[in-house]
Amino acid sequence: MEKRVLKLAIISDLHCHPKRKTGEGNDESYLLTDKLRVPSNDHPVDDLLEKINNNKIDKVDLTLCPGDFTDKANQQGFISGWGFSLEIHRALNSKEIIATVGNHDVDVYAQNSNYTLDVAKGIKRGFPIEDETAQDIFWSKGCVIIERDIYRILLINSTHFHYNKESSKSGKVGDAMIEYIEKHLSSNDDDKIKIAMSHHHPIDHSILNLGEEDKIKNADSLLNVLGKYKFDLFIHGHKHHPLIRYHNTTLHGHRLPIFASGSFSSHSNLMFTSVRNSFHLITLQKDKICKGEIDSWTFFPNSGWGQPDDESGFPSYAGFGCEKNIEDLAESIDNIMKSEGKMTWNDLVKQVPDLIHLLPDEGKNLEKLLSDKQIHMDKSLRAKPTQVYNLAKLYS
């Protein structure tokens, strides 16, 4: 099978709700249902649409939404949050939008219904997926597997067992759900791009004291199945702290990239993590091994979406899938640059393609190793350099 390329947009954790009145508590999101769209650069959706329409953000094949469209099960927030997501999906010329349910989308406090999923099921407008047969499977089994020509999406409802406040403290996948997933995958074991998506995280995310008790129960069993069938990426929301890392599945030793997508518009993450809001495009390329590039935008109130070269958000440029160790990469670059005073970043990437598939921490380590060899870039790897310099050659 020839190389497959899939471009994704990730919109996660909008926490949309109407502006709260006195006595109702503080607003939790920059994205309010009754917020005017003027000025555009103070509205997360309107500013993003403007940048998409001005071709500052590329078009995609597929839009994925890992949940929490609303905040505290606010019904209007859910309706508007999904509506905003559809606007972005259409502006991106995305062929399909696929979503899952977050803990804030489930009415565990019985504010609007006597059944926790009534509101989520009543959103309609293609939520969480357009195909009605797939919808029925998702609501009944807690997951559904979506098959397309070059990709497969395992869509997980990690809130499937949220029947009340007590049961909503963590995500969960049941044994019957895992059995259903394995049965399907065993008869559809091929080389498509394979992505799993849930709202809750399948591995600990205790960075910045964000806690461990709310991850998916029974996740190890799920991850072992995903490792067995060599899934290429796991995407989740919930933590409001964007992060990409690898998880080695226990039984099969498969290295699975896990991407925590952060929050599109909730500002509670600033209080807990000091990390701003994120919107991501992921480009996946698969030729036996799947590798990814992540382009991310950070939202600043009254300024809109940008790609800063600082630590206020997830790196503007990152990746995953590099197969070489960082020392070997540094050695390869050193050998290439020995006869060069400077080189464009794009020319260097042509000779060392794995440079665009580094985790953020791998990028930092590479920068340090190159600095020791007097090789520097005009911008950090997190901001996508344009030039690379060999200072030893330039000043010899």
Coordinates of C-alpha atoms in Angstrom, one line a residue, residues 73-377:
A73 CA -24.0 20.1 31.6
N74 CA -25.3 23.4 30.5
Q75 CA -27.8 22.6 27.8
Q76 CA -27.4 25.8 25.8
G77 CA -23.7 25.5 26.1
F78 CA -23.8 22.0 24.6
I79 CA -26.0 23.2 21.7
S80 CA -23.7 26.2 21.0
G81 CA -20.5 24.3 21.6
W82 CA -21.4 21.7 19.0
G83 CA -22.6 24.5 16.6
F84 CA -19.3 26.3 16.9
S85 CA -17.4 23.0 16.2
L86 CA -19.5 22.5 13.1
E87 CA -18.7 26.0 11.9
I88 CA -14.9 25.3 12.2
H89 CA -15.4 21.9 10.5
R90 CA -17.1 23.5 7.5
A91 CA -14.6 26.3 7.2
L92 CA -11.7 23.8 7.1
N93 CA -13.5 21.9 4.2
S94 CA -13.3 18.8 6.5
K95 CA -15.0 15.8 5.0
E96 CA -16.2 14.5 8.3
I97 CA -16.5 15.6 12.0
I98 CA -16.4 13.0 14.7
A99 CA -16.9 13.7 18.4
T100 CA -17.1 11.9 21.7
V101 CA -18.8 12.9 25.0
G102 CA -17.0 14.5 27.9
N103 CA -17.8 14.4 31.6
H104 CA -19.2 18.0 31.4
D105 CA -21.5 16.9 28.6
V106 CA -23.2 14.3 30.8
D107 CA -26.1 15.5 33.0
V108 CA -25.0 13.6 36.2
Y109 CA -26.7 16.3 38.3
A110 CA -30.1 15.7 36.6
Q111 CA -30.4 19.4 35.8
N112 CA -32.1 19.0 32.5
S113 CA -33.3 15.3 32.5
N114 CA -33.6 12.2 34.6
Y115 CA -31.1 10.3 32.4
T116 CA -27.5 11.5 32.1
L117 CA -27.2 11.1 28.3
D118 CA -30.6 12.6 27.3
V119 CA -29.1 16.0 26.4
A120 CA -26.2 14.5 24.5
K121 CA -28.5 12.3 22.5
G122 CA -30.8 15.2 21.8
I123 CA -28.2 17.5 20.3
K124 CA -28.5 15.8 16.9
R125 CA -27.1 17.7 13.9
G126 CA -24.7 14.8 13.3
F127 CA -23.6 14.4 16.9
P128 CA -21.4 12.6 17.7
I129 CA -21.1 11.1 14.1
E130 CA -23.3 11.6 11.1
D131 CA -24.2 8.0 10.4
E132 CA -27.2 6.9 12.5
T133 CA -26.2 3.2 12.6
A134 CA -22.8 4.2 14.0
Q135 CA -24.6 6.5 16.5
D136 CA -26.8 3.6 17.7
I137 CA -23.7 1.4 18.3
F138 CA -21.9 4.3 20.1
W139 CA -24.7 4.9 22.5
S140 CA -25.5 1.2 23.2
K141 CA -22.0 -0.2 23.4
G142 CA -20.0 2.8 24.6
C143 CA -17.8 2.8 21.5
V144 CA -17.9 2.4 17.7
I145 CA -15.3 1.7 15.1
I146 CA -15.5 3.8 12.0
E147 CA -14.0 2.4 8.8
R148 CA -12.9 4.6 6.0
D149 CA -10.6 4.0 2.9
I150 CA -7.3 4.9 4.5
Y151 CA -8.1 5.2 8.2
R152 CA -10.0 3.6 11.1
I153 CA -11.3 5.5 14.1
L154 CA -12.0 3.8 17.4
L155 CA -14.5 6.3 19.1
I156 CA -14.8 5.6 22.8
N157 CA -17.4 7.1 25.2
S158 CA -15.4 7.1 28.4
T159 CA -18.5 8.5 30.2
H160 CA -20.6 5.5 29.2
F161 CA -20.9 4.5 32.9
H162 CA -21.6 8.0 34.3
Y163 CA -25.0 7.3 35.8
N164 CA -24.8 9.8 38.7
K165 CA -22.3 12.1 40.4
E166 CA -20.4 9.3 42.2
S167 CA -19.9 7.3 39.0
S168 CA -18.7 10.4 37.1
K169 CA -15.4 10.7 39.0
S170 CA -13.4 8.8 36.3
G171 CA -13.7 7.4 32.9
K172 CA -14.2 3.7 32.3
V173 CA -14.2 1.1 29.5
G174 CA -16.0 -2.2 30.4
D175 CA -14.9 -5.7 29.6
A176 CA -17.7 -6.1 27.1
M177 CA -16.6 -3.0 25.3
I178 CA -13.0 -4.3 25.0
E179 CA -14.3 -7.7 23.8
Y180 CA -16.3 -5.9 21.1
I181 CA -13.3 -3.9 20.0
E182 CA -11.0 -6.9 19.8
K183 CA -13.5 -9.0 17.9
H184 CA -13.8 -6.2 15.3
L185 CA -10.1 -5.6 15.0
S186 CA -9.2 -9.3 14.7
S187 CA -11.3 -9.5 11.5
N188 CA -10.1 -6.1 10.2
D189 CA -6.3 -6.3 10.8
D190 CA -4.8 -4.2 8.1
D191 CA -2.4 -1.3 7.5
K192 CA -4.8 1.6 7.7
I193 CA -4.0 4.7 9.8
K194 CA -5.5 3.7 13.2
I195 CA -6.6 6.3 15.7
A196 CA -8.4 5.9 19.1
M197 CA -10.2 8.8 20.7
S198 CA -11.8 9.3 24.1
H199 CA -12.4 12.1 26.5
H200 CA -10.6 10.8 29.5
H201 CA -6.9 9.9 29.5
P202 CA -5.8 6.2 29.4
I203 CA -2.6 6.7 31.3
D204 CA -1.6 8.9 34.3
H205 CA -1.5 12.6 33.7
S206 CA -0.3 13.7 37.1
I207 CA 2.0 16.5 35.8
L208 CA 1.4 19.9 37.6
N209 CA -0.5 18.1 40.3
L210 CA -3.4 17.5 37.9
G211 CA -4.3 14.2 39.7
E212 CA -4.5 10.6 38.7
E213 CA -7.8 9.4 40.0
D214 CA -9.9 10.4 37.0
K215 CA -8.2 8.4 34.2
I216 CA -10.0 5.6 32.4
K217 CA -10.6 2.5 34.6
N218 CA -9.6 -0.7 32.8
A219 CA -7.4 1.3 30.5
D220 CA -4.5 -1.2 30.5
S221 CA -6.7 -3.9 29.0
L222 CA -7.8 -1.4 26.3
L223 CA -4.2 -0.3 25.6
N224 CA -3.0 -3.9 25.2
V225 CA -5.6 -4.4 22.5
L226 CA -4.6 -1.2 20.8
G227 CA -0.9 -2.4 21.0
K228 CA -1.7 -5.8 19.6
Y229 CA -3.3 -4.2 16.5
K230 CA -0.7 -1.5 16.3
F231 CA -2.7 1.7 16.7
D232 CA -0.9 4.8 15.5
L233 CA -2.3 7.5 17.8
F234 CA -4.6 7.9 20.9
I235 CA -6.2 11.4 21.3
H236 CA -7.9 12.5 24.5
G237 CA -9.1 15.7 26.1
H238 CA -10.1 16.4 29.8
K239 CA -6.9 17.5 31.3
H240 CA -6.6 21.0 29.7
H241 CA -2.8 20.5 29.6
P242 CA -1.6 19.7 26.1
L243 CA 1.0 16.9 26.0
I244 CA 2.4 14.4 23.5
R245 CA 4.2 11.3 24.7
Y246 CA 4.7 7.6 24.1
H247 CA 3.2 4.6 26.0
N248 CA 4.8 1.2 25.6
T249 CA 1.9 -1.3 25.7
T250 CA 2.6 -4.0 28.2
L251 CA 1.9 -7.2 26.4
H252 CA 3.0 -6.3 22.9
G253 CA 5.7 -3.7 23.3
H254 CA 4.1 -1.3 20.8
R255 CA 5.0 2.3 21.2
L256 CA 1.7 4.2 21.1
P257 CA 1.7 8.0 20.9
I258 CA -0.8 9.6 23.3
F259 CA -1.9 13.1 22.6
A260 CA -3.6 15.2 25.4
S261 CA -5.2 18.0 23.3
G262 CA -5.6 20.6 26.0
S263 CA -8.5 23.0 25.9
F264 CA -9.8 25.2 23.0
S265 CA -11.4 27.9 25.2
S266 CA -11.7 27.1 28.9
H267 CA -9.6 29.5 31.0
S268 CA -9.5 27.3 34.2
N269 CA -6.3 25.7 32.7
L270 CA -4.5 29.0 33.2
M271 CA -5.2 28.7 36.9
F272 CA -4.0 25.1 37.2
T273 CA -1.3 24.8 34.6
S274 CA -0.4 28.3 33.3
V275 CA -0.8 26.9 29.8
R276 CA -3.0 28.8 27.4
N277 CA -5.7 27.4 25.0
S278 CA -4.8 25.3 22.0
F279 CA -6.1 24.4 18.5
H280 CA -4.2 21.7 16.6
L281 CA -3.7 20.4 13.2
I282 CA -2.1 17.0 13.0
T283 CA -0.7 15.6 9.7
L284 CA -0.2 11.8 9.7
Q285 CA 1.9 10.0 7.1
K286 CA 2.0 6.2 7.1
D287 CA 4.3 4.0 5.1
K288 CA 4.6 0.9 7.4
I289 CA 5.4 3.3 10.3
C290 CA 3.1 6.2 11.1
K291 CA 4.7 9.6 11.8
G292 CA 3.1 12.9 12.7
E293 CA 3.5 16.6 12.6
I294 CA 1.6 18.8 15.0
D295 CA 0.9 22.5 14.2
S296 CA -0.6 24.3 17.1
W297 CA -2.1 27.7 17.7
T298 CA -2.4 29.5 21.1
F299 CA -5.3 31.8 22.0
F300 CA -4.6 35.2 23.6
P301 CA -7.6 37.4 24.6
N302 CA -7.9 40.5 22.5
S303 CA -5.2 39.2 20.2
G304 CA -6.6 36.0 18.9
W305 CA -4.8 32.9 17.7
G306 CA -1.1 32.9 17.2
Q307 CA 2.0 30.7 17.1
P308 CA 4.4 32.2 19.7
D309 CA 7.9 31.1 20.4
D310 CA 7.5 30.9 24.2
E311 CA 6.3 28.6 26.9
S312 CA 2.8 30.0 27.3
G313 CA 1.2 27.2 25.3
F314 CA 1.9 23.9 23.6
P315 CA 4.8 24.3 21.0
S316 CA 3.7 25.8 17.7
Y317 CA 5.4 22.9 15.9
A318 CA 6.1 19.4 17.2
G319 CA 5.8 15.9 16.1
F320 CA 6.1 12.2 16.9
G321 CA 7.3 9.0 15.3
C322 CA 11.1 9.6 15.1
E323 CA 12.8 6.2 15.0
K324 CA 16.3 7.4 15.7
N325 CA 17.9 8.3 19.0
I326 CA 18.7 12.0 19.5
E327 CA 22.5 11.5 19.7
D328 CA 22.5 9.9 16.2
L329 CA 20.4 12.7 14.8
A330 CA 22.8 15.3 16.2
E331 CA 25.7 13.4 14.7
S332 CA 24.0 13.2 11.3
I333 CA 23.4 17.0 11.4
D334 CA 27.0 17.7 12.5
N335 CA 28.3 15.7 9.6
I336 CA 26.1 17.5 7.1
M337 CA 27.0 20.9 8.5
K338 CA 30.7 20.4 8.7
S339 CA 31.2 21.8 5.2
E340 CA 28.4 24.3 5.5
G341 CA 28.3 27.7 7.2
K342 CA 24.6 27.8 7.0
M343 CA 21.7 25.9 5.5
T344 CA 18.0 26.4 5.2
W345 CA 15.9 24.4 7.6
N346 CA 13.9 22.8 4.7
D347 CA 17.1 21.6 3.0
L348 CA 18.3 20.1 6.3
V349 CA 14.9 18.3 6.8
K350 CA 15.2 16.8 3.3
Q351 CA 18.4 15.1 4.4
V352 CA 17.2 14.3 8.0
P353 CA 13.4 13.8 7.7
D354 CA 13.0 12.7 11.3
L355 CA 13.7 16.3 12.4
I356 CA 9.9 17.1 12.0
H357 CA 8.8 14.1 14.0
L358 CA 10.4 14.9 17.4
L359 CA 8.5 15.2 20.6
P360 CA 8.9 18.6 22.3
D361 CA 11.3 17.2 24.9
E362 CA 13.3 15.4 22.2
G363 CA 13.6 18.7 20.3
K364 CA 15.0 20.4 23.4
N365 CA 17.6 17.7 23.9
L366 CA 18.6 17.9 20.2
E367 CA 19.0 21.7 20.5
K368 CA 21.4 21.2 23.5
L369 CA 23.5 18.6 21.7
L370 CA 23.7 20.8 18.6
S371 CA 24.6 23.8 20.7
D372 CA 27.6 21.8 22.1
K373 CA 28.7 21.3 18.5
Q374 CA 28.3 25.1 17.8
I375 CA 25.3 24.5 15.5
H376 CA 22.4 26.9 16.1
M377 CA 19.1 27.8 14.5

